Amino acid sequence: METIPTAYLLLDGGSQSTVEFMSGTKPIPMTRPDITLAHALAAEFMGMKYVYLEAGSGAKKSVSKEIIKQCAENLNIQIIVGGGIKTPEDAASKIEAGATIVVTGSIFESSKNKFHMKNFSDAIHRRWLAMNYKKEIQIQINQSSSIIADMVSSCEDSMNLAALMMIKTIQNEKKIMWCGN
């Protein structure tokens, strides 16, 4: 089995976690995303492949979307988020913010709903699919804009006015053209 270098950053989830108690670690305040990002960047520079943003088991509050988003925008490594994730929608929002992996545990231990884990899984997968579908559409729109810009630059004088008018029509309708495919 391969060892995967992973940085573990403990954030203040609003209650003392087992990790905090056992290690004597002082968690990073949620109000200091700059400190979290600095530590996450240091982890990447040290060769870590993942960074785990952990609010602690049974945390009162989970890692904020803003912290996850800031890390996702500035890191080139995968982001794991855990602690205080209590609902399927909360888990899905972590994915939308930029998390690669969402870790849950306590919520399943205390739930009597036998479909709870499936609900979490479905919510995460729906959000992930929707995000990737939007990215694919945006790529196609960007590619069509580039092609249209090339066509516009090749239309020189009024002799190509009809072609230019056709291109402008395509430009105005490109969102409609790409949403169906």
C-alpha positions as a printed NumPy array, in Angstrom:
array([[  0.   ,   0.   ,   0.   ],
       [  1.281,   3.423,  -0.992],
       [  1.784,   6.066,   1.676],
       [  0.157,   9.345,   0.674],
       [  1.692,  12.445,   2.271],
       [ -1.16 ,  14.35 ,   3.912],
       [ -1.084,  17.524,   5.994],
       [ -3.55 ,  17.625,   8.89 ],
       [ -4.737,  21.106,   9.857],
       [ -6.944,  21.323,  12.932],
       [ -9.415,  24.214,  12.848],
       [-11.533,  25.412,  15.755],
       [-14.926,  23.721,  15.386],
       [-16.358,  25.311,  18.524],
       [-15.621,  22.468,  20.95 ],
       [-12.511,  20.711,  22.165],
       [-11.793,  17.777,  19.865],
       [-10.121,  14.515,  20.777],
       [ -7.188,  15.471,  18.54 ],
       [ -6.78 ,  18.767,  20.377],
       [ -6.923,  17.038,  23.759],
       [ -4.573,  14.153,  22.909],
       [ -1.991,  16.174,  20.971],
       [ -2.097,  19.443,  22.89 ],
       [ -2.575,  21.16 ,  19.525],
       [ -4.158,  24.589,  19.506],
       [ -6.625,  24.721,  16.591],
       [ -6.439,  27.437,  13.956],
       [ -9.274,  29.947,  14.5  ],
       [-11.976,  29.822,  11.786],
       [-11.768,  33.612,  11.74 ],
       [ -8.196,  33.41 ,  10.38 ],
       [ -8.402,  31.92 ,   6.879],
       [ -5.036,  33.577,   6.157],
       [ -3.341,  31.33 ,   8.729],
       [ -5.102,  28.251,   7.35 ],
       [ -4.002,  29.102,   3.806],
       [ -0.42 ,  29.787,   4.928],
       [ -0.235,  26.357,   6.588],
       [ -1.863,  24.648,   3.597],
       [  0.608,  26.296,   1.207],
       [  3.499,  25.24 ,   3.456],
       [  2.159,  21.676,   3.282],
       [  2.08 ,  21.793,  -0.512],
       [  5.608,  23.249,  -0.664],
       [  6.8  ,  20.427,   1.618],
       [  5.51 ,  17.858,  -0.872],
       [  2.171,  16.904,   0.645],
       [ -0.381,  15.526,  -1.838],
       [ -3.433,  16.231,   0.331],
       [ -4.372,  18.74 ,   2.988],
       [ -6.998,  17.728,   5.537],
       [ -8.96 ,  20.68 ,   6.949],
       [-10.402,  19.193,  10.153],
       [-12.846,  20.875,  12.54 ],
       [-12.8  ,  17.865,  14.861],
       [-15.105,  14.955,  15.444],
       [-18.535,  16.169,  16.549],
       [-17.602,  19.815,  15.96 ],
       [-20.317,  22.416,  16.53 ],
       [-19.343,  24.185,  13.307],
       [-17.684,  22.8  ,  10.214],
       [-14.896,  24.294,   8.111],
       [-16.388,  27.293,   6.312],
       [-16.974,  27.371,   2.571],
       [-14.829,  30.521,   2.437],
       [-11.798,  28.741,   3.911],
       [-12.25 ,  25.763,   1.586],
       [-12.685,  28.025,  -1.433],
       [ -9.621,  30.105,  -0.564],
       [ -7.518,  26.95 ,  -0.238],
       [ -8.923,  25.443,  -3.446],
       [ -8.12 ,  28.614,  -5.396],
       [ -4.519,  28.744,  -4.152],
       [ -3.428,  25.1  ,  -3.865],
       [ -2.488,  22.504,  -6.44 ],
       [ -3.145,  19.575,  -4.098],
       [ -6.323,  17.785,  -3.061],
       [ -8.423,  19.053,  -0.144],
       [-10.093,  16.807,   2.441],
       [-12.661,  18.397,   4.766],
       [-14.102,  16.873,   7.929],
       [-15.711,  17.625,  11.256],
       [-19.124,  19.085,  12.021],
       [-20.738,  18.057,   8.735],
       [-24.283,  17.234,   9.802],
       [-26.466,  17.278,   6.671],
       [-26.227,  16.032,   3.091],
       [-26.524,  19.638,   1.877],
       [-23.625,  20.688,   4.126],
       [-21.484,  17.887,   2.692],
       [-22.426,  18.871,  -0.865],
       [-21.57 ,  22.523,  -0.166],
       [-18.04 ,  21.475,   0.86 ],
       [-17.599,  19.824,  -2.542],
       [-18.945,  22.927,  -4.274],
       [-16.496,  25.103,  -2.325],
       [-13.565,  22.999,  -3.563],
       [-13.148,  19.966,  -1.31 ],
       [-12.092,  16.772,  -3.077],
       [-13.106,  14.478,  -0.211],
       [-15.632,  14.963,   2.589],
       [-15.154,  12.986,   5.812],
       [-18.153,  12.276,   8.02 ],
       [-18.487,   9.945,  10.955],
       [-20.275,  11.054,  14.11 ],
       [-23.463,  11.874,  12.238],
       [-23.799,   8.268,  11.08 ],
       [-23.02 ,   6.863,  14.507],
       [-25.921,   8.776,  16.057],
       [-28.433,   8.465,  13.194],
       [-31.215,   5.908,  13.209],
       [-31.982,   6.605,   9.539],
       [-30.723,   3.642,   7.527],
       [-30.706,   5.785,   4.365],
       [-28.683,   8.62 ,   5.913],
       [-25.373,   7.593,   4.343],
       [-27.035,   7.159,   0.932],
       [-28.581,  10.64 ,   1.262],
       [-25.123,  12.117,   1.927],
       [-23.601,  10.208,  -0.971],
       [-26.387,  11.206,  -3.371],
       [-26.147,  14.887,  -2.408],
       [-22.375,  14.944,  -2.909],
       [-22.562,  13.147,  -6.246],
       [-25.388,  15.373,  -7.55 ],
       [-23.41 ,  18.512,  -6.645],
       [-20.215,  17.133,  -8.181],
       [-21.986,  16.192, -11.423],
       [-23.73 ,  19.575, -11.644],
       [-20.438,  21.425, -11.096],
       [-18.602,  19.412, -13.735],
       [-21.468,  19.8  , -16.219],
       [-21.314,  23.596, -15.722],
       [-17.534,  23.536, -16.272],
       [-17.957,  21.58 , -19.525],
       [-20.578,  24.036, -20.79 ],
       [-18.318,  26.982, -19.903],
       [-15.404,  25.359, -21.765],
       [-17.62 ,  24.937, -24.829],
       [-18.849,  28.555, -24.594],
       [-15.264,  29.795, -24.285],
       [-14.196,  27.707, -27.285],
       [-17.095,  29.019, -29.376],
       [-16.267,  32.613, -28.36 ],
       [-12.696,  32.072, -29.544],
       [-13.882,  30.713, -32.889],
       [-16.326,  33.614, -33.262],
       [-13.583,  36.142, -32.429],
       [-11.395,  34.595, -35.163],
       [-14.28 ,  34.845, -37.629],
       [-14.956,  38.485, -36.69 ],
       [-11.307,  39.42 , -37.176],
       [-11.357,  37.841, -40.633],
       [-14.343,  39.972, -41.746],
       [-12.757,  43.049, -43.205],
       [-14.967,  45.673, -44.859],
       [-18.579,  46.076, -45.646],
       [-18.272,  43.321, -48.313],
       [-18.391,  40.864, -45.422],
       [-21.255,  42.636, -43.648],
       [-23.619,  39.682, -44.09 ],
       [-21.066,  37.315, -42.575],
       [-20.456,  39.724, -39.69 ],
       [-24.208,  39.974, -39.015],
       [-24.459,  36.161, -38.981],
       [-21.567,  35.937, -36.523],
       [-23.147,  38.552, -34.225],
       [-26.392,  36.542, -34.244],
       [-24.456,  33.402, -33.274],
       [-22.692,  35.341, -30.518],
       [-26.005,  36.516, -29.065],
       [-27.435,  32.99 , -29.116],
       [-24.356,  31.009, -28.045],
       [-25.655,  30.324, -24.536],
       [-28.8  ,  28.784, -25.977],
       [-26.788,  26.786, -28.52 ],
       [-24.524,  25.246, -25.874],
       [-27.023,  24.546, -23.092],
       [-28.744,  21.787, -25.038],
       [-25.627,  19.795, -25.949]])
